[in-house]
Amino acid sequence: MSTLHHEMPMIKLPNGVLVPALGQGTWRMGEDPAHKANEIKALRTGIDLGMTLIDTAEMYGSGKTERLVGDAIQGAREKVFLVSKVVPLHAGRLDLANACEGSLRRLRTDRLDLYLLHWRNGASLPSVVDGFERLREQGKIRSWGVSNFDLEDMEDLRKVPHGAEVATNQVLYNLMNRECEWALEPWCRARDIPLMAYTPFADGALLRHPAVIRVAEAHSATRAQVALAWLLNQHAVMVIPKASDARHARENRAAAELRLTTEDLNQLERAFPPPRRATSLKVA
Ligand SMILES: NC(=O)c1ccc[n+]([C@@H]2O[C@H](COP(=O)([O-])OP(=O)(O)OC[C@H]3O[C@@H](n4cnc5c(N)ncnc54)[C@H](OP(=O)(O)O)[C@@H]3O)[C@@H](O)[C@H]2O)c1
């Protein structure tokens, strides 16, 4: 496959901001000092190649991951679209501002581009949205969204004052986990709310699947690239593979060049059919 990089496909958020369809995850990074140099190198390689959307969370490594991301983006902050997440326990009216300050401090920045509620878990949606909106007014965050919200959660959110300002929903989505396609994705599509797909390789299981191997071989591409290209081919989906190896980061970036044919898509559709009955969203 060609390694020539064309323009990165972009996704428009509801506030009109364009973000790269292919970003970088960071879960499990920053936990072992022995891997720090490689992890920073991988993230910087990805940024240089246009994968400037970086997803992290206060929960990852109990703050260690945000610190690593803070190191990785030094000198490149203006290029990066920085996403972090707050756990529901910290999303109450007072705690949210503190949680955000903590993330900003660890990330060594003065604002987040996108701040997500990591999962719902009984969080009071009116107070979470109110807190997000205050942070936005103060310039600490540019936009906010949610993660692991199924259809009913999104419907509840839209009923809350300013709930319709939600920028995205970050969900488990890959060829083996197509649950969101049953009801959530069409609902979001109708409202121009893009999805952000996490765990694109299904914990590696996809990379061993014969159908993925066949398509990869037909294009002299890698299996990971097929998994990513399929997601990039979906409507309004951002994808955030995590790579702590710079070679993986380069390989993932090149997935945006892979054009799956109708025949490839049909093969993958047969091997990984979409849900045929009501199915709930799964969580990693
Ligand atoms: N909102 C949520 O609840 C939630 C849940 C899970 C994940 N996430 C976010 O989504 C991101 C991605 O999900 P994930 O970390 O679960 O899994 P993932 O990105 O599907 O997989 C990461 C694994 O794939 C490997 N890998 C990366 N590129 C590869 C390539 N080109 N070829 C072969 N292997 C490759 C990585 O290895 P190396 O590290 O050695 O390069 C790592 O072992 C997370 O990092 C996190 O930011 C969010």
Tab-separated table of C-alpha atoms and ligand atoms in Angstrom:
chain	number	residue	atom	x	y	z
A	1	MET	CA	0.000	0.000	0.000
A	2	SER	CA	1.183	3.524	-0.754
A	3	THR	CA	2.594	5.388	2.232
A	4	LEU	CA	2.011	8.755	0.557
A	5	HIS	CA	-0.191	10.801	2.844
A	6	HIS	CA	-3.081	12.650	1.345
A	7	GLU	CA	-5.257	15.022	3.240
A	8	MET	CA	-6.734	13.736	6.474
A	9	PRO	CA	-10.522	13.235	6.265
A	10	MET	CA	-12.258	15.657	8.620
A	11	ILE	CA	-15.460	15.458	10.665
A	12	LYS	CA	-17.558	18.521	11.459
A	13	LEU	CA	-18.721	18.864	15.043
A	14	PRO	CA	-22.140	20.461	15.684
A	15	ASN	CA	-20.391	23.770	16.592
A	16	GLY	CA	-18.804	23.806	13.118
A	17	VAL	CA	-15.274	22.890	14.268
A	18	LEU	CA	-13.500	20.442	11.970
A	19	VAL	CA	-11.551	17.625	13.605
A	20	PRO	CA	-9.520	14.802	12.033
A	21	ALA	CA	-11.516	11.600	11.548
A	22	LEU	CA	-8.471	9.664	12.707
A	23	GLY	CA	-7.124	10.547	16.146
A	24	GLN	CA	-5.147	8.857	18.893
A	25	GLY	CA	-6.263	7.081	22.057
A	26	THR	CA	-4.095	6.955	25.193
A	27	TRP	CA	-5.620	4.362	27.552
A	28	ARG	CA	-2.845	2.486	29.442
A	29	MET	CA	-0.178	4.994	28.394
A	30	GLY	CA	1.956	6.765	31.005
A	31	GLU	CA	1.637	3.963	33.534
A	32	ASP	CA	5.148	2.549	33.182
A	33	PRO	CA	8.060	5.039	33.137
A	34	ALA	CA	10.084	2.545	31.069
A	35	HIS	CA	7.678	3.089	28.141
A	36	LYS	CA	7.403	6.842	28.438
A	37	ALA	CA	9.891	7.815	25.708
A	38	ASN	CA	8.302	5.447	23.170
A	39	GLU	CA	4.789	6.570	24.032
A	40	ILE	CA	5.694	10.240	23.607
A	41	LYS	CA	7.432	9.453	20.330
A	42	ALA	CA	4.348	7.593	19.080
A	43	LEU	CA	1.969	10.425	19.995
A	44	ARG	CA	4.260	13.048	18.421
A	45	THR	CA	4.627	10.962	15.282
A	46	GLY	CA	0.850	10.779	15.070
A	47	ILE	CA	0.484	14.542	15.588
A	48	ASP	CA	3.057	15.256	12.867
A	49	LEU	CA	1.064	13.023	10.505
A	50	GLY	CA	-2.202	14.852	11.199
A	51	MET	CA	-3.746	12.612	13.885
A	52	THR	CA	-4.063	15.694	16.055
A	53	LEU	CA	-7.185	14.615	17.954
A	54	ILE	CA	-5.891	13.124	21.217
A	55	ASP	CA	-8.259	11.343	23.573
A	56	THR	CA	-7.442	10.895	27.240
A	57	ALA	CA	-9.251	10.796	30.607
A	58	GLU	CA	-8.659	11.732	34.238
A	59	MET	CA	-9.271	8.071	35.090
A	60	TYR	CA	-6.470	6.671	32.900
A	61	GLY	CA	-3.552	5.683	35.110
A	62	SER	CA	-5.154	7.812	37.862
A	63	GLY	CA	-3.870	10.964	36.142
A	64	LYS	CA	-0.568	9.529	34.883
A	65	THR	CA	-1.882	9.301	31.329
A	66	GLU	CA	-2.907	12.966	31.254
A	67	ARG	CA	0.580	13.874	32.508
A	68	LEU	CA	2.160	11.903	29.685
A	69	VAL	CA	-0.144	13.572	27.139
A	70	GLY	CA	0.834	16.933	28.675
A	71	ASP	CA	4.485	16.103	27.973
A	72	ALA	CA	3.745	14.848	24.462
A	73	ILE	CA	1.873	17.967	23.353
A	74	GLN	CA	4.359	20.547	24.667
A	75	GLY	CA	5.203	22.815	21.745
A	76	ALA	CA	2.334	21.398	19.700
A	77	ARG	CA	-0.700	22.489	21.742
A	78	GLU	CA	-2.061	24.781	19.027
A	79	LYS	CA	-2.167	21.883	16.553
A	80	VAL	CA	-3.895	19.468	18.933
A	81	PHE	CA	-7.615	18.919	19.504
A	82	LEU	CA	-7.465	17.776	23.109
A	83	VAL	CA	-10.193	15.546	24.562
A	84	SER	CA	-10.449	14.465	28.191
A	85	LYS	CA	-13.145	12.834	30.279
A	86	VAL	CA	-14.564	13.222	33.739
A	87	VAL	CA	-15.847	10.247	35.759
A	88	PRO	CA	-19.508	10.548	36.891
A	89	LEU	CA	-18.403	10.682	40.542
A	90	HIS	CA	-16.657	14.013	39.815
A	91	ALA	CA	-19.378	15.443	37.592
A	92	GLY	CA	-21.517	17.049	40.305
A	93	ARG	CA	-21.992	20.816	40.272
A	94	LEU	CA	-18.965	21.684	42.440
A	95	ASP	CA	-16.682	18.749	41.694
A	96	LEU	CA	-16.757	19.214	37.929
A	97	ALA	CA	-14.863	22.520	38.042
A	98	ASN	CA	-12.204	20.924	40.291
A	99	ALA	CA	-11.950	17.856	38.074
A	100	CYS	CA	-11.472	20.075	35.031
A	101	GLU	CA	-8.765	22.122	36.797
A	102	GLY	CA	-6.988	18.870	37.673
A	103	SER	CA	-7.041	17.714	34.064
A	104	LEU	CA	-5.822	21.108	32.802
A	105	ARG	CA	-2.978	21.083	35.326
A	106	ARG	CA	-1.850	17.556	34.437
A	107	LEU	CA	-2.150	18.289	30.723
A	108	ARG	CA	-0.288	21.605	31.203
A	109	THR	CA	-2.787	23.575	29.188
A	110	ASP	CA	-5.394	26.261	29.792
A	111	ARG	CA	-8.298	24.663	27.944
A	112	LEU	CA	-9.748	21.393	26.688
A	113	ASP	CA	-11.167	21.302	23.184
A	114	LEU	CA	-13.714	18.682	24.213
A	115	TYR	CA	-14.698	17.433	27.674
A	116	LEU	CA	-16.710	14.222	27.944
A	117	LEU	CA	-18.739	12.591	30.715
A	118	HIS	CA	-16.997	9.182	30.724
A	119	TRP	CA	-20.166	7.222	31.383
A	120	ARG	CA	-23.577	8.037	32.854
A	121	ASN	CA	-23.959	5.919	35.971
A	122	GLY	CA	-26.744	7.905	37.581
A	123	ALA	CA	-25.112	11.311	37.054
A	124	SER	CA	-27.615	14.166	37.264
A	125	LEU	CA	-27.707	15.279	33.642
A	126	PRO	CA	-29.076	18.805	34.320
A	127	SER	CA	-26.234	19.566	36.727
A	128	VAL	CA	-23.585	17.968	34.478
A	129	VAL	CA	-24.732	20.007	31.471
A	130	ASP	CA	-24.952	23.152	33.596
A	131	GLY	CA	-21.396	22.519	34.816
A	132	PHE	CA	-20.111	21.913	31.282
A	133	GLU	CA	-21.795	25.104	30.060
A	134	ARG	CA	-20.193	27.138	32.877
A	135	LEU	CA	-16.766	25.745	31.976
A	136	ARG	CA	-17.435	26.679	28.384
A	137	GLU	CA	-18.380	30.243	29.352
A	138	GLN	CA	-15.140	30.492	31.351
A	139	GLY	CA	-13.134	29.319	28.330
A	140	LYS	CA	-11.850	26.210	30.146
A	141	ILE	CA	-13.484	23.928	27.588
A	142	ARG	CA	-14.479	24.636	23.994
A	143	SER	CA	-17.183	21.954	23.732
A	144	TRP	CA	-18.551	19.031	25.683
A	145	GLY	CA	-19.987	15.598	25.027
A	146	VAL	CA	-20.673	12.178	26.482
A	147	SER	CA	-19.376	8.633	26.309
A	148	ASN	CA	-21.052	5.222	26.547
A	149	PHE	CA	-24.519	6.804	26.210
A	150	ASP	CA	-27.142	4.548	24.625
A	151	LEU	CA	-30.243	5.835	22.860
A	152	GLU	CA	-32.349	6.379	26.012
A	153	ASP	CA	-29.469	8.269	27.635
A	154	MET	CA	-29.184	10.543	24.593
A	155	GLU	CA	-32.938	11.141	24.629
A	156	ASP	CA	-32.758	12.067	28.330
A	157	LEU	CA	-29.829	14.370	27.611
A	158	ARG	CA	-31.660	16.218	24.839
A	159	LYS	CA	-34.497	17.026	27.264
A	160	VAL	CA	-32.147	18.878	29.637
A	161	PRO	CA	-31.613	22.645	29.128
A	162	HIS	CA	-28.683	23.026	26.679
A	163	GLY	CA	-28.527	19.224	26.353
A	164	ALA	CA	-28.774	19.622	22.586
A	165	GLU	CA	-25.298	21.234	22.621
A	166	VAL	CA	-23.709	17.767	22.931
A	167	ALA	CA	-20.782	17.566	20.483
A	168	THR	CA	-20.280	13.799	20.283
A	169	ASN	CA	-20.866	10.433	21.932
A	170	GLN	CA	-17.755	8.260	22.323
A	171	VAL	CA	-18.767	4.602	22.065
A	172	LEU	CA	-17.451	1.084	21.570
A	173	TYR	CA	-17.610	0.622	17.809
A	174	ASN	CA	-15.715	-1.712	15.517
A	175	LEU	CA	-16.528	-4.480	13.006
A	176	MET	CA	-17.202	-6.926	15.851
A	177	ASN	CA	-19.166	-4.423	17.956
A	178	ARG	CA	-21.804	-2.860	15.743
A	179	GLU	CA	-24.460	-2.561	18.487
A	180	CYS	CA	-24.611	1.226	18.126
A	181	GLU	CA	-25.925	0.813	14.577
A	182	TRP	CA	-29.247	-0.595	15.789
A	183	ALA	CA	-30.756	2.634	17.137
A	184	LEU	CA	-28.129	5.005	18.488
A	185	GLU	CA	-26.264	5.757	15.263
A	186	PRO	CA	-29.391	6.583	13.206
A	187	TRP	CA	-30.654	8.808	16.027
A	188	CYS	CA	-27.326	10.672	16.210
A	189	ARG	CA	-27.088	10.907	12.422
A	190	ALA	CA	-30.547	12.512	12.237
A	191	ARG	CA	-29.305	15.193	14.643
A	192	ASP	CA	-25.835	15.657	13.096
A	193	ILE	CA	-24.091	14.342	16.205
A	194	PRO	CA	-20.939	12.465	15.120
A	195	LEU	CA	-19.815	9.349	16.979
A	196	MET	CA	-16.297	8.740	18.253
A	197	ALA	CA	-15.376	5.049	17.951
A	198	TYR	CA	-13.176	3.502	20.632
A	199	THR	CA	-11.381	0.130	20.746
A	200	PRO	CA	-11.305	-0.097	16.925
A	201	PHE	CA	-9.382	-3.410	16.933
A	202	ALA	CA	-11.768	-5.188	19.350
A	203	ASP	CA	-8.903	-5.990	21.736
A	204	GLY	CA	-6.954	-7.569	18.879
A	205	ALA	CA	-9.622	-10.166	17.998
A	206	LEU	CA	-10.339	-8.405	14.699
A	207	LEU	CA	-6.696	-8.623	13.685
A	208	ARG	CA	-6.896	-12.429	13.744
A	209	HIS	CA	-10.149	-12.744	11.796
A	210	PRO	CA	-9.905	-14.497	8.378
A	211	ALA	CA	-12.198	-11.969	6.649
A	212	VAL	CA	-10.013	-9.068	7.773
A	213	ILE	CA	-6.872	-10.990	6.788
A	214	ARG	CA	-8.297	-11.636	3.274
A	215	VAL	CA	-9.137	-7.971	2.651
A	216	ALA	CA	-5.753	-6.865	4.028
A	217	GLU	CA	-3.894	-9.260	1.745
A	218	ALA	CA	-5.869	-8.112	-1.294
A	219	HIS	CA	-4.622	-4.543	-0.708
A	220	SER	CA	-1.153	-5.366	0.659
A	221	ALA	CA	-2.386	-3.480	3.704
A	222	THR	CA	-2.267	-4.519	7.347
A	223	ARG	CA	-5.188	-5.951	9.297
A	224	ALA	CA	-5.245	-2.932	11.586
A	225	GLN	CA	-5.574	-0.683	8.544
A	226	VAL	CA	-8.603	-2.659	7.329
A	227	ALA	CA	-10.273	-2.338	10.749
A	228	LEU	CA	-9.667	1.438	10.730
A	229	ALA	CA	-10.601	1.953	7.065
A	230	TRP	CA	-13.956	0.267	7.655
A	231	LEU	CA	-14.736	2.674	10.509
A	232	LEU	CA	-13.545	5.668	8.473
A	233	ASN	CA	-15.956	4.548	5.763
A	234	GLN	CA	-18.925	4.928	8.138
A	235	HIS	CA	-20.926	8.150	8.256
A	236	ALA	CA	-19.503	10.882	10.552
A	237	VAL	CA	-17.308	8.681	12.735
A	238	MET	CA	-14.042	9.711	14.411
A	239	VAL	CA	-11.716	6.842	15.328
A	240	ILE	CA	-9.128	6.884	18.119
A	241	PRO	CA	-6.750	3.896	17.920
A	242	LYS	CA	-4.163	3.796	20.674
A	243	ALA	CA	-0.576	3.202	19.582
A	244	SER	CA	2.392	3.362	21.911
A	245	ASP	CA	4.692	2.310	19.092
A	246	ALA	CA	5.534	4.955	16.451
A	247	ARG	CA	5.436	2.290	13.712
A	248	HIS	CA	1.850	1.544	14.688
A	249	ALA	CA	1.029	5.271	14.627
A	250	ARG	CA	2.416	5.575	11.064
A	251	GLU	CA	0.567	2.450	9.984
A	252	ASN	CA	-2.689	3.735	11.464
A	253	ARG	CA	-2.330	7.080	9.696
A	254	ALA	CA	-1.911	5.297	6.361
A	255	ALA	CA	-5.284	3.568	6.935
A	256	ALA	CA	-6.889	6.824	5.807
A	257	GLU	CA	-5.457	6.117	2.334
A	258	LEU	CA	-6.973	2.652	2.097
A	259	ARG	CA	-10.026	2.628	-0.174
A	260	LEU	CA	-12.170	-0.426	0.494
A	261	THR	CA	-13.991	-1.671	-2.610
A	262	THR	CA	-17.660	-2.662	-2.731
A	263	GLU	CA	-16.469	-6.260	-2.829
A	264	ASP	CA	-14.358	-5.740	0.338
A	265	LEU	CA	-17.277	-4.078	2.099
A	266	ASN	CA	-19.609	-6.915	1.120
A	267	GLN	CA	-17.162	-9.511	2.412
A	268	LEU	CA	-16.822	-7.676	5.716
A	269	GLU	CA	-20.601	-7.238	5.930
A	270	ARG	CA	-21.080	-11.005	5.587
A	271	ALA	CA	-18.425	-11.794	8.196
A	272	PHE	CA	-19.601	-9.108	10.647
A	273	PRO	CA	-23.313	-8.551	10.114
A	274	PRO	CA	-24.979	-5.533	11.741
A	275	PRO	CA	-27.450	-6.224	14.581
A	276	ARG	CA	-30.710	-7.759	13.353
A	277	ARG	CA	-32.723	-7.147	16.508
A	278	ALA	CA	-32.854	-4.564	19.285
A	279	THR	CA	-29.396	-4.532	20.853
A	280	SER	CA	-27.962	-2.437	23.667
A	281	LEU	CA	-24.706	-0.585	23.367
A	282	LYS	CA	-21.759	-2.517	24.780
A	283	VAL	CA	-19.087	-0.937	26.952
A	284	ALA	CA	-15.375	-1.861	26.952
B	1	LIG	N1	-14.825	6.062	26.581
B	1	LIG	C1	-14.475	4.855	26.989
B	1	LIG	O1	-15.116	4.257	27.862
B	1	LIG	C2	-13.290	4.199	26.342
B	1	LIG	C3	-13.071	2.825	26.523
B	1	LIG	C4	-11.961	2.245	25.907
B	1	LIG	C5	-11.111	3.029	25.136
B	1	LIG	N2	-11.319	4.378	24.995
B	1	LIG	C6	-10.407	5.244	24.198
B	1	LIG	O2	-10.213	4.641	22.935
B	1	LIG	C7	-8.814	4.404	22.717
B	1	LIG	C8	-8.608	3.178	21.829
B	1	LIG	O3	-9.134	2.016	22.424
B	1	LIG	P1	-8.210	0.882	23.123
B	1	LIG	O4	-6.979	1.502	23.666
B	1	LIG	O5	-9.127	0.137	24.018
B	1	LIG	O6	-7.876	-0.146	21.994
B	1	LIG	P2	-7.343	-0.149	20.500
B	1	LIG	O7	-6.931	1.182	20.033
B	1	LIG	O8	-8.381	-0.887	19.720
B	1	LIG	O9	-6.095	-1.111	20.634
B	1	LIG	C9	-4.878	-0.749	21.224
B	1	LIG	C10	-3.919	-1.904	20.999
B	1	LIG	O10	-3.713	-2.061	19.584
B	1	LIG	C11	-2.338	-1.992	19.301
B	1	LIG	N3	-2.145	-1.352	17.996
B	1	LIG	C12	-2.269	-0.037	17.690
B	1	LIG	N4	-2.029	0.165	16.379
B	1	LIG	C13	-1.743	-1.049	15.854
B	1	LIG	C14	-1.407	-1.490	14.570
B	1	LIG	N5	-1.310	-0.645	13.542
B	1	LIG	N6	-1.176	-2.833	14.373
B	1	LIG	C15	-1.277	-3.693	15.407
B	1	LIG	N7	-1.603	-3.344	16.653
B	1	LIG	C16	-1.837	-2.013	16.883
B	1	LIG	C17	-1.692	-1.217	20.412
B	1	LIG	O11	-0.342	-1.588	20.528
B	1	LIG	P3	0.814	-0.559	20.957
B	1	LIG	O12	0.261	0.257	22.079
B	1	LIG	O13	1.940	-1.458	21.319
B	1	LIG	O14	1.164	0.313	19.755
B	1	LIG	C18	-2.544	-1.658	21.599
B	1	LIG	O15	-2.084	-2.893	22.085
B	1	LIG	C19	-8.283	4.278	24.140
B	1	LIG	O16	-6.868	4.361	24.175
B	1	LIG	C20	-9.015	5.387	24.828
B	1	LIG	O17	-8.426	6.633	24.525
B	1	LIG	C21	-12.419	4.975	25.570
